[in-house]
mmCIF file of C-alpha atoms in Angstrom:
data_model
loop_
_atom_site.group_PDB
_atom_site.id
_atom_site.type_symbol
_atom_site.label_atom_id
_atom_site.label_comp_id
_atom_site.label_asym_id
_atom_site.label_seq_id
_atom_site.Cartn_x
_atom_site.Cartn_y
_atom_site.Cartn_z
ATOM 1 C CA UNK A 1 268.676 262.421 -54.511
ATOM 2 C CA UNK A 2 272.460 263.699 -53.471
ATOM 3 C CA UNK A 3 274.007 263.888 -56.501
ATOM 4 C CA UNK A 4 277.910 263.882 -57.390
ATOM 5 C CA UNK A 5 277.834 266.461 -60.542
ATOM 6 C CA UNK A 6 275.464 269.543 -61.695
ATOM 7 C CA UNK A 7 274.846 268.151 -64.557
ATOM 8 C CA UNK A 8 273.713 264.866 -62.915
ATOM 9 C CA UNK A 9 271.655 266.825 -60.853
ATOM 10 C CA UNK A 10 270.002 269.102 -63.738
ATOM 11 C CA UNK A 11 268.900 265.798 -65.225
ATOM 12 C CA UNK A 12 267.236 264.475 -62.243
ATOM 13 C CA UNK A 13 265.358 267.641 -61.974
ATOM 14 C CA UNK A 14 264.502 267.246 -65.444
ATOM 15 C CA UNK A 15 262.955 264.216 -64.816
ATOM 16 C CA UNK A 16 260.731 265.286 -62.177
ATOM 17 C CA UNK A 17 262.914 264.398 -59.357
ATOM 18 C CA UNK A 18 263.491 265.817 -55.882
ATOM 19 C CA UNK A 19 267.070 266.738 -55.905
ATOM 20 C CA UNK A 20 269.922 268.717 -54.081
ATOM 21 C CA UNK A 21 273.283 269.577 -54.942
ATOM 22 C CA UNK A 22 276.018 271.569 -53.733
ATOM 23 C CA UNK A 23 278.929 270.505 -54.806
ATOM 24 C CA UNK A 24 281.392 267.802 -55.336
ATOM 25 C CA UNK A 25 282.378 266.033 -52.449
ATOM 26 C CA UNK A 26 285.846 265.303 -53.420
ATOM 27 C CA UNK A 27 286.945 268.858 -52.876
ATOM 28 C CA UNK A 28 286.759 268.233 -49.417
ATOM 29 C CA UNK A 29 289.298 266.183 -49.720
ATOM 30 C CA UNK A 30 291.500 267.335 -52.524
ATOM 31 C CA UNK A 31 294.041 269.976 -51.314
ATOM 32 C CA UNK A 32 296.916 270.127 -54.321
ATOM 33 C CA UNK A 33 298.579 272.218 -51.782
ATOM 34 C CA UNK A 34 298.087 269.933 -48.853
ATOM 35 C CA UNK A 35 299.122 266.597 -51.025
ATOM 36 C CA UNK A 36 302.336 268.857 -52.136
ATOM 37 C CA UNK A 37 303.394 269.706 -49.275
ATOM 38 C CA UNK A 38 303.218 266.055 -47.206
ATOM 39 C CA UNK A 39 304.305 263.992 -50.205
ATOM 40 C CA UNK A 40 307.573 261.676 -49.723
ATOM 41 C CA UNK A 41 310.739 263.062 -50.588
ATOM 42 C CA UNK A 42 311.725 260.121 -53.302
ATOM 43 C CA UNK A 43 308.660 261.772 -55.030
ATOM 44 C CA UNK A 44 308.834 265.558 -54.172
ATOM 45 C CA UNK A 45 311.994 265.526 -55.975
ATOM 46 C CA UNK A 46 311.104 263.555 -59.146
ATOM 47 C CA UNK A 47 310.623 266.338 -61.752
ATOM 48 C CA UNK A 48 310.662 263.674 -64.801
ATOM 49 C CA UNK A 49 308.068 261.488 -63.312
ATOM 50 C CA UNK A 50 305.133 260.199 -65.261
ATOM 51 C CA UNK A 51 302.210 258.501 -63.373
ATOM 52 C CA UNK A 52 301.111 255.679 -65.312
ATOM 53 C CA UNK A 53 297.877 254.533 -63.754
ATOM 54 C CA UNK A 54 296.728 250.944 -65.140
ATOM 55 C CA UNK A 55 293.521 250.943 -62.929
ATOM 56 C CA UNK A 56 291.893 249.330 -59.876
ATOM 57 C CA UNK A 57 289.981 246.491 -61.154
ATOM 58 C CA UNK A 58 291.601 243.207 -62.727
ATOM 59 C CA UNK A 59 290.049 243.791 -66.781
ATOM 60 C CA UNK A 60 291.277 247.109 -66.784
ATOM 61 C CA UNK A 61 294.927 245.836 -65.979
ATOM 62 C CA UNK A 62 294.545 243.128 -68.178
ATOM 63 C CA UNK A 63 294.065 244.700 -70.987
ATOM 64 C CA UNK A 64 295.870 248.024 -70.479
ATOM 65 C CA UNK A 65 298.782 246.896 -68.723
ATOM 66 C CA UNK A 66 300.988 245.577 -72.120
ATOM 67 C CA UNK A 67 299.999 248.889 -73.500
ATOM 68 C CA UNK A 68 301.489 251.186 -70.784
ATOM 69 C CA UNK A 69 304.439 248.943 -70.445
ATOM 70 C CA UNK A 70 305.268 249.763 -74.151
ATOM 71 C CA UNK A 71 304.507 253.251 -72.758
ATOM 72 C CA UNK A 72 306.730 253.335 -70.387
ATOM 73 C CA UNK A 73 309.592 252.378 -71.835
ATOM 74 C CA UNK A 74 309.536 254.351 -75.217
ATOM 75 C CA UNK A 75 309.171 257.477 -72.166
ATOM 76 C CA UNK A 76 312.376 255.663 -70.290
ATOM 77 C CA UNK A 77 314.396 255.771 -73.702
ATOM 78 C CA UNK A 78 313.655 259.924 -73.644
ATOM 79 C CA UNK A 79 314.926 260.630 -70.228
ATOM 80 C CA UNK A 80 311.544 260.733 -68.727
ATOM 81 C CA UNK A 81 310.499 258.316 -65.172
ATOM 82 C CA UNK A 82 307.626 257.003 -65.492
ATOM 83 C CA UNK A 83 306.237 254.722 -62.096
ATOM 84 C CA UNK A 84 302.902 252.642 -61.848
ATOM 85 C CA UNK A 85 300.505 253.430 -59.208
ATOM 86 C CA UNK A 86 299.488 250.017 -57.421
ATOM 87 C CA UNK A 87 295.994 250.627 -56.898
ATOM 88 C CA UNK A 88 295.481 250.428 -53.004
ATOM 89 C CA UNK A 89 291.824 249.046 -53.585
ATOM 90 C CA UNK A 90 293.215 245.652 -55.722
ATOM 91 C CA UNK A 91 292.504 242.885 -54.331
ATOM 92 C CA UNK A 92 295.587 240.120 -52.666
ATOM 93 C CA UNK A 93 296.218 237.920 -55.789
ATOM 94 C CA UNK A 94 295.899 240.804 -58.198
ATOM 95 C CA UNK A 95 298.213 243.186 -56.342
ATOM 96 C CA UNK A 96 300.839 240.126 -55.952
ATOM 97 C CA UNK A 97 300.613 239.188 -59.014
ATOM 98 C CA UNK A 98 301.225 242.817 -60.488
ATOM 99 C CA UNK A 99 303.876 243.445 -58.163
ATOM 100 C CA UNK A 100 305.641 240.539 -58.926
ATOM 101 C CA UNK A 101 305.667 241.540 -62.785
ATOM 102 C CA UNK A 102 306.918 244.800 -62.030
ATOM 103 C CA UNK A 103 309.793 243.625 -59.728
ATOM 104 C CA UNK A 104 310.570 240.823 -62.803
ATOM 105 C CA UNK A 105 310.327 243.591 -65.091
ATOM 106 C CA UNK A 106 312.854 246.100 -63.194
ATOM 107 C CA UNK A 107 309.392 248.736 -63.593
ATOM 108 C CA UNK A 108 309.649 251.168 -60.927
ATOM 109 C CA UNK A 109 305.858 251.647 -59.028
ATOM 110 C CA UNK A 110 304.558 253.235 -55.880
ATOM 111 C CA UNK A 111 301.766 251.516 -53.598
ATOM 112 C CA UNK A 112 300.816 254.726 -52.187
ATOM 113 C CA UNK A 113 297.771 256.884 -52.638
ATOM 114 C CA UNK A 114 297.469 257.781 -56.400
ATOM 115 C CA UNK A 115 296.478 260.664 -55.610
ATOM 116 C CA UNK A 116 300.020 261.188 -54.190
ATOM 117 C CA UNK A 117 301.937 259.937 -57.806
ATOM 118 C CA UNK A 118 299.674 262.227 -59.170
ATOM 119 C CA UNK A 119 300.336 265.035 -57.501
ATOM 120 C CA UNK A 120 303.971 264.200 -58.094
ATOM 121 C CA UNK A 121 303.942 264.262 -61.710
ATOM 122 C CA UNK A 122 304.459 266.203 -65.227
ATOM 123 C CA UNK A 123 301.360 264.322 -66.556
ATOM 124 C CA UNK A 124 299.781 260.897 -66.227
ATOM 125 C CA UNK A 125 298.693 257.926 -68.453
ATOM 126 C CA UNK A 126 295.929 255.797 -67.217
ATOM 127 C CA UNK A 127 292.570 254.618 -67.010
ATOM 128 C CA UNK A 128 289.142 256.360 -67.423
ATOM 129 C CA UNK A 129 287.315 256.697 -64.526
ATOM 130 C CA UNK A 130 287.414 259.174 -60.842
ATOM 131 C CA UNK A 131 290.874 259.131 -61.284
ATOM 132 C CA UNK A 132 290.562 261.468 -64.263
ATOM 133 C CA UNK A 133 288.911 263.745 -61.898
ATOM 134 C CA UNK A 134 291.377 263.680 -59.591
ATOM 135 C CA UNK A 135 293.868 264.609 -61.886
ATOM 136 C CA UNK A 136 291.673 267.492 -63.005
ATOM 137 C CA UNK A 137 291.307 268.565 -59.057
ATOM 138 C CA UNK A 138 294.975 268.189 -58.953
ATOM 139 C CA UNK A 139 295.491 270.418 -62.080
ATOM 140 C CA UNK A 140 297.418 267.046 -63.971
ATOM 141 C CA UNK A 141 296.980 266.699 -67.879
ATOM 142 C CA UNK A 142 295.831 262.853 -68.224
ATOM 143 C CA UNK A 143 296.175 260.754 -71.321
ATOM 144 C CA UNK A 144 293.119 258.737 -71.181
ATOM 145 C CA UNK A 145 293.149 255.030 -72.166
ATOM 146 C CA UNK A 146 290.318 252.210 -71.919
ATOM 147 C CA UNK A 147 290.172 249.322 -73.404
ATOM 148 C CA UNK A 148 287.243 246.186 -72.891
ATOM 149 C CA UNK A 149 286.981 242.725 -74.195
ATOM 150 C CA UNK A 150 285.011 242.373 -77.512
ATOM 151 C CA UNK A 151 281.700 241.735 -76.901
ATOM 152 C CA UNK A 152 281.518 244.836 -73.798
ATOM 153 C CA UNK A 153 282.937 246.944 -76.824
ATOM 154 C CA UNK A 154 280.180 245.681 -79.465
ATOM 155 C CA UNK A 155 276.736 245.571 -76.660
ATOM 156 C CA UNK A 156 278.756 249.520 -76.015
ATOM 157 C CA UNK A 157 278.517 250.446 -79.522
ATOM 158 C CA UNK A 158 275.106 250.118 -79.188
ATOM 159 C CA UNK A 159 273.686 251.340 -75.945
ATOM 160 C CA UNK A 160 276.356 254.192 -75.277
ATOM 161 C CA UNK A 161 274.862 257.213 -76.198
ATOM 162 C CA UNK A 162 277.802 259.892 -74.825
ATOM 163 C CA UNK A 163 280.184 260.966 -77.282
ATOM 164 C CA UNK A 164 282.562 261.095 -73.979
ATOM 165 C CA UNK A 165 283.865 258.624 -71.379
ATOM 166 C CA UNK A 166 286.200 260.501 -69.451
ATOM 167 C CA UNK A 167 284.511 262.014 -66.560
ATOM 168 C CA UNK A 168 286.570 265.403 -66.188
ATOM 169 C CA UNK A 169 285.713 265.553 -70.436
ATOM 170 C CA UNK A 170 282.025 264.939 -69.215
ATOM 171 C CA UNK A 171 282.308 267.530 -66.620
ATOM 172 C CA UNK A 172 284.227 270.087 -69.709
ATOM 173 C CA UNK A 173 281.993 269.477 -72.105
ATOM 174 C CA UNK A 174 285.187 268.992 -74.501
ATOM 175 C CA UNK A 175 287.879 266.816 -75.097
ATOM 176 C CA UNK A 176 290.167 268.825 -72.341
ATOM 177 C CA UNK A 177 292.033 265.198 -71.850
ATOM 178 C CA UNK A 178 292.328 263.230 -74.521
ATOM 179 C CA UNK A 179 290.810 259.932 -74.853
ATOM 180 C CA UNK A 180 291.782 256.394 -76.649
ATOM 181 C CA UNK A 181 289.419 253.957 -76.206
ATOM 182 C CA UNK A 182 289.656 250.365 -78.130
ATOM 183 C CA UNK A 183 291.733 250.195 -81.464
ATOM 184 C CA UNK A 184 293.019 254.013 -80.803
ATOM 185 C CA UNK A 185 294.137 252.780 -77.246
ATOM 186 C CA UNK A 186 297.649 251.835 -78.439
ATOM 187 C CA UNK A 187 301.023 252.992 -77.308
ATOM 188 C CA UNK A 188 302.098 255.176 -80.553
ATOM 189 C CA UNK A 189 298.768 257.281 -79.843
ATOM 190 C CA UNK A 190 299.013 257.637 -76.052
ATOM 191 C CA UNK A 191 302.533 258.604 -76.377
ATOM 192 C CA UNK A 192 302.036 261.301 -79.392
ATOM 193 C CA UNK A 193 299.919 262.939 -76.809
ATOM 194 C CA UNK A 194 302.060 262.804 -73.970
ATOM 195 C CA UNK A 195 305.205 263.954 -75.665
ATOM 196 C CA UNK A 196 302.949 266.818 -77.326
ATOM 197 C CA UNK A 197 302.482 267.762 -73.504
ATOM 198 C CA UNK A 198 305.347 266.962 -71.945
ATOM 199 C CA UNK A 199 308.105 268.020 -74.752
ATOM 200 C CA UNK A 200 305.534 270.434 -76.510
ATOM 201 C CA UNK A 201 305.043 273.981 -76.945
ATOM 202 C CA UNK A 202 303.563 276.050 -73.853
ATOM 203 C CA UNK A 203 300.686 277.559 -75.521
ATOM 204 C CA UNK A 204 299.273 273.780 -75.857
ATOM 205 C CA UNK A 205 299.571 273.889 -72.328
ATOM 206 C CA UNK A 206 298.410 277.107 -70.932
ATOM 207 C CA UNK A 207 295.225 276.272 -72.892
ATOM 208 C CA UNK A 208 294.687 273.430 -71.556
ATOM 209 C CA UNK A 209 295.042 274.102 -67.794
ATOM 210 C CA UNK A 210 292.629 277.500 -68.790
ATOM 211 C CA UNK A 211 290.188 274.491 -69.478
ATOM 212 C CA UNK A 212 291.068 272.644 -66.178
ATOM 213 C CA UNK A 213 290.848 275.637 -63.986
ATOM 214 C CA UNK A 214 287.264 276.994 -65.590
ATOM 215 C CA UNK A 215 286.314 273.346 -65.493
ATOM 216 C CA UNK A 216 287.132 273.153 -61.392
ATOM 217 C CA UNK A 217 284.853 276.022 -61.166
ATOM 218 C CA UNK A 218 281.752 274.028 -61.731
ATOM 219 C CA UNK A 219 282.293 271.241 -59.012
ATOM 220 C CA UNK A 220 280.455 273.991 -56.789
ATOM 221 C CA UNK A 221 281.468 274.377 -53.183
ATOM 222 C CA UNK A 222 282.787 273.047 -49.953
ATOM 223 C CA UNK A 223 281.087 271.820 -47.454
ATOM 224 C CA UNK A 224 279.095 269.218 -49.054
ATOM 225 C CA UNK A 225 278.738 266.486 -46.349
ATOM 226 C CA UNK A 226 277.490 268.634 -43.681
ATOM 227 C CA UNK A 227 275.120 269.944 -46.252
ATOM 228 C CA UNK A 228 273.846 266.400 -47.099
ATOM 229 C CA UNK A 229 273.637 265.529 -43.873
ATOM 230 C CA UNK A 230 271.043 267.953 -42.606
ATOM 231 C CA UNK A 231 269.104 267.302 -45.930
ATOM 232 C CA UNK A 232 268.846 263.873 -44.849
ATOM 233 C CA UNK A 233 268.050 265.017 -40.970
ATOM 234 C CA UNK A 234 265.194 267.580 -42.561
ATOM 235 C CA UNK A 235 263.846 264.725 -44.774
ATOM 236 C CA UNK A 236 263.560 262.175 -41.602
ATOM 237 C CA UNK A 237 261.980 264.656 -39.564
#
């Protein structure tokens, strides 16, 4: 196995399984200073912008989507910007019918690269998932939101052991970003936590970007697809 994370790979090895791991492949690809430099002006220049990050698949914007509208307006009333990211991985009738909310709903969004809002911002709001890895990579504080229909929520209660569902949490080992899920994923909590960061003292901050920085440390090294690649050519032969 070519796992993503150590810890995924200390648990297959756990388990008796042939495994190699040298690092996350993303950093490959994640430059902050790269993404900084080569972003578009209408965003370099945006120092009140808020990423507000819905998601890429059709439940998640369902359901979170009324929530970070409320979001962004209550952050619109304070002087801050916040834009959507149009996922670039919806599919045609989702992405038209999204767009055509926002454009009804005078909501300002980008249909770039998240990655690129991201990079752009003060902080984000969104959903769990790789993009709150990216935002670690990218050294972004992330108000985490998820929300499911009922019966997910109740077989989840159940059968979900982890205490956490935010990956770069996962990868932390503590609640670095914070995270609403269900009944605590409403606008007057994800907003106490952005203002805390964005209008906040800066010793909230510096402690949490310590966390972000020792919590890079452990996605390993570069280098990782050439490295899988001759695993995979050794195994073969």
């Amino acid at each position: 196995c070519l796992p993503l994370f150590r810890f995924e790979h200390e648990y297959l090895l756990s388990r008796g399984c042939r495994s190699y791991w040298k690092g996350y492949p993303m950093l490959e690809e994640f430059s902050a200073e790269t993404i900084l430099r080569d972003l578009p002006p209408e965003l370099a220049a945006d120092e009140k912008l808020v990423a507000v990050l819905p998601g890429s698949r059709k439940s998640e914007i369902k359901y979170l989507l009324p929530v970070f509208e409320q979001c962004a307006a209550a952050l619109a009333a304070r002087g801050w910007h916040p834009v959507f990211s149009v996922a670039p991985g919806l599919n045609g009738e989702a992405r038209e019918s999204l767009l055509a909310r926002f454009k009804e709903r005078g909501a300002d969004y980008y249909e770039g690269p998240g990655r690129e809002l991201l990079a752009a911002a003060a902080c984000a709001i969104g959903a769990r998932g790789t993009v709150t890895v990216e935002s670690l990579l990218l050294d972004r504080y992330m108000v985490v939101a998820y929300r499911l229909n009922a019966l997910s929520a109740l077989v989840g209660r159940f059968v979900i052991k982890t205490r956490r569902f935010a990956m770069a949490n996962i990868l932390a080992g503590t609640d670095m970003f914070p995270e609403l899920i269900q009944g605590r994923a409403t606008a007057d909590n994800i907003l106490k936590y952005t203002f805390a960061w964005l209008e906040g003292g800066e010793e909230h901050r510096a402690a949490v970007r310590k966390m972000m920085e020792d919590t890079r440390l452990t996605l390993g090294e570069t280098g990782v697809y050439q490295a899988w690649a001759q695993r995979v050519k050794e195994a073969a032969a």
